[in-house]
Amino acid sequence: MEKWEEAMALDIPLEEREDVCQGLLVRDLLHGSSFDVETDDPEAVFSVDFTCGDETEEGVYRLLIIAEIEGTEDHELVRSFTEEVLSEYLEEAASIVDLVEWIGEVAEDEVECRVVPEDEERWDLVVPDWMAPEDAEVPFGFRLFRTADGKPWPPDADLDRFGRVLVVPWQDRLHLAGTPMPEDEE
């Protein structure tokens, strides 16, 4: 089977911090996901693995998507499938945003991003890629630390209370949004 890639982007207009939160949730849902796809019209079989990054530009949150495909090269079909997945994830993210608990905020200059060793990575912490230090492994190889005392922000206790914690940059401040634990976990 052929192996090939397709690059795409999704722009989310930014009007409030919840829009950034939704974009980060979609990125978290899509990044690392894999699908085996069979279609009837046109008849096709392929597998796709997604990796994502993000950036902001002039009032837009941009989700950068790379689809790694194994199967017949059909760009339109992969884009159509990706749009379906994104539509579902946008809905799911919107419903999660309605349930987030805003648990803290700091001025952007009160924290700094640092690379962390693999055993200190937190998969439940979602930080925009553009905040990562240059040599960091994204999306999990870095964390924020308070510049005043060097302590992690958010603290591990906050991360342990939620399904995930998102760092949401909005108007020169960083806001923390905690999502509920998944229902199948304690």
Coordinates of C-alpha atoms in Angstrom, one line a residue:
M1 CA 0.0 0.0 0.0
E2 CA 1.1 3.5 -0.7
K3 CA 2.1 5.8 2.2
W4 CA 1.5 9.6 1.8
E5 CA 0.7 12.7 3.7
E6 CA -2.0 15.4 3.5
A7 CA -1.6 18.8 5.3
M8 CA -4.7 20.7 6.3
A9 CA -5.7 23.5 8.7
L10 CA -8.9 24.5 10.6
D11 CA -9.4 28.1 11.5
I12 CA -11.6 29.0 14.5
P13 CA -12.4 32.7 14.9
L14 CA -11.5 34.0 18.3
E15 CA -14.1 36.1 20.1
E16 CA -13.7 34.8 23.7
R17 CA -11.4 32.6 25.7
E18 CA -13.9 29.7 25.2
D19 CA -13.0 29.7 21.5
V20 CA -9.3 29.1 22.3
C21 CA -10.4 26.4 24.7
Q22 CA -12.5 24.7 22.1
G23 CA -9.6 24.7 19.6
L24 CA -7.2 23.2 22.2
L25 CA -9.8 20.5 22.9
V26 CA -10.1 19.6 19.3
R27 CA -6.3 19.5 18.9
D28 CA -6.1 17.2 22.0
L29 CA -8.9 14.9 20.6
L30 CA -7.4 14.7 17.1
H31 CA -3.7 14.5 17.9
G32 CA -2.5 10.9 17.9
S33 CA -5.8 9.5 16.7
S34 CA -5.9 6.7 14.1
F35 CA -8.6 5.4 11.9
D36 CA -9.1 2.5 9.6
V37 CA -11.5 3.6 6.9
E38 CA -13.6 1.7 4.4
T39 CA -15.8 3.6 2.0
D40 CA -18.4 2.4 -0.6
D41 CA -18.7 5.4 -2.8
P42 CA -16.0 5.6 -3.9
E43 CA -14.8 2.2 -2.9
A44 CA -11.6 2.7 -0.9
V45 CA -9.7 1.3 2.1
F46 CA -7.1 3.3 3.9
S47 CA -5.7 4.0 7.4
V48 CA -5.0 7.5 8.7
D49 CA -3.0 8.8 11.6
F50 CA -3.3 12.4 12.7
T51 CA -0.8 14.7 14.3
C52 CA -1.6 18.3 15.1
G53 CA -0.1 21.6 16.0
D54 CA -1.5 25.0 16.5
E55 CA -0.9 28.7 16.2
T56 CA -2.8 32.0 16.5
E57 CA -2.9 34.8 13.9
E58 CA -4.9 38.0 13.9
G59 CA -8.0 36.8 15.8
V60 CA -7.9 33.2 14.6
Y61 CA -6.9 29.9 16.3
R62 CA -5.4 27.7 13.6
L63 CA -5.3 24.0 14.1
L64 CA -2.5 22.5 11.8
I65 CA -3.2 19.0 10.8
I66 CA -1.0 16.3 9.2
A67 CA -2.7 13.2 8.1
E68 CA -0.4 10.2 7.4
I69 CA -2.2 7.9 5.1
E70 CA -1.6 4.3 4.1
G71 CA -3.7 3.4 1.0
T72 CA -4.6 4.7 -2.4
E73 CA -3.7 8.4 -2.8
D74 CA -7.1 10.2 -2.9
H75 CA -6.7 13.7 -1.5
E76 CA -10.4 14.6 -1.8
L77 CA -11.5 11.5 0.1
V78 CA -9.1 12.1 2.9
R79 CA -10.1 15.7 3.2
S80 CA -13.8 14.7 3.3
F81 CA -13.1 12.1 6.0
T82 CA -11.1 14.6 8.0
E83 CA -13.9 17.2 7.8
E84 CA -16.3 14.6 9.2
V85 CA -14.0 13.8 12.1
L86 CA -13.4 17.5 12.8
S87 CA -17.2 18.1 12.7
E88 CA -17.7 15.5 15.4
Y89 CA -14.7 16.7 17.5
L90 CA -15.9 20.3 17.2
E91 CA -19.3 19.3 18.6
E92 CA -17.7 17.2 21.4
A93 CA -15.3 20.0 22.3
A94 CA -18.2 22.5 22.4
S95 CA -20.1 20.3 24.8
I96 CA -16.9 20.0 27.0
V97 CA -16.3 23.7 27.0
D98 CA -19.8 24.1 28.5
L99 CA -18.6 21.9 31.4
V100 CA -15.1 23.3 32.1
E101 CA -14.3 24.8 35.4
W102 CA -12.1 27.9 35.2
I103 CA -9.7 27.2 38.0
G104 CA -7.0 30.0 37.8
E105 CA -5.2 32.6 35.8
V106 CA -2.0 34.5 35.7
A107 CA -0.4 37.2 33.7
E108 CA 1.7 35.7 30.8
D109 CA 4.9 37.1 32.2
E110 CA 4.4 35.3 35.6
V111 CA 5.2 31.9 34.1
E112 CA 7.8 30.4 31.8
C113 CA 7.8 27.3 29.8
R114 CA 10.6 24.7 30.4
V115 CA 11.4 21.4 28.9
V116 CA 10.7 18.5 31.3
P117 CA 12.1 14.9 31.4
E118 CA 9.8 12.2 30.0
D119 CA 8.9 10.9 33.4
E120 CA 7.6 14.4 34.4
E121 CA 5.4 14.8 31.3
R122 CA 1.7 15.2 32.0
W123 CA -0.6 13.9 29.2
D124 CA -3.6 15.6 31.0
L125 CA -2.1 19.0 30.5
V126 CA -2.9 20.8 27.3
V127 CA -0.7 23.8 26.4
P128 CA -0.6 25.5 23.0
D129 CA 2.3 24.4 20.9
W130 CA 3.4 28.0 20.2
M131 CA 4.3 28.3 23.9
A132 CA 6.8 25.4 23.8
P133 CA 10.5 26.2 24.2
E134 CA 12.4 25.6 21.0
D135 CA 14.0 22.3 22.0
A136 CA 10.8 20.8 23.6
E137 CA 9.0 17.7 22.4
V138 CA 5.4 18.8 21.7
P139 CA 2.7 18.5 22.9
F140 CA 3.8 17.0 26.2
G141 CA 7.6 17.6 26.7
F142 CA 7.2 20.9 28.5
R143 CA 5.4 22.6 31.3
L144 CA 4.8 26.0 32.7
F145 CA 6.6 27.2 35.9
R146 CA 6.0 30.3 38.0
T147 CA 8.9 32.7 37.6
A148 CA 8.6 33.9 41.2
D149 CA 9.2 30.5 42.9
G150 CA 9.9 27.9 40.1
K151 CA 6.9 25.8 41.0
P152 CA 4.9 24.1 38.3
W153 CA 1.8 25.9 37.1
P154 CA -0.7 24.4 37.2
P155 CA 0.3 22.4 40.2
D156 CA 0.0 18.6 40.0
A157 CA -2.9 18.7 42.5
D158 CA -5.0 20.7 40.0
L159 CA -4.1 18.3 37.2
D160 CA -5.1 15.3 39.4
R161 CA -8.6 16.7 40.0
F162 CA -9.6 16.9 36.3
G163 CA -9.8 14.8 33.2
R164 CA -7.5 17.4 31.6
V165 CA -6.4 20.9 32.3
L166 CA -6.0 23.4 29.4
V167 CA -3.8 26.5 29.5
V168 CA -5.9 29.0 27.6
P169 CA -4.0 32.2 26.5
W170 CA -6.5 35.1 26.3
Q171 CA -5.8 38.9 26.4
D172 CA -2.3 38.7 27.9
R173 CA -3.4 36.3 30.6
L174 CA -3.2 32.5 30.9
H175 CA -6.4 30.9 32.1
L176 CA -6.7 27.3 33.4
A177 CA -9.7 25.3 32.3
G178 CA -10.4 22.0 34.0
T179 CA -12.5 19.4 32.2
P180 CA -14.6 16.7 34.0
M181 CA -13.1 13.3 34.5
P182 CA -14.3 10.8 31.8
E183 CA -17.2 8.9 33.1
D184 CA -15.5 5.5 32.8
E185 CA -12.7 6.6 35.3
E186 CA -12.9 7.2 39.0

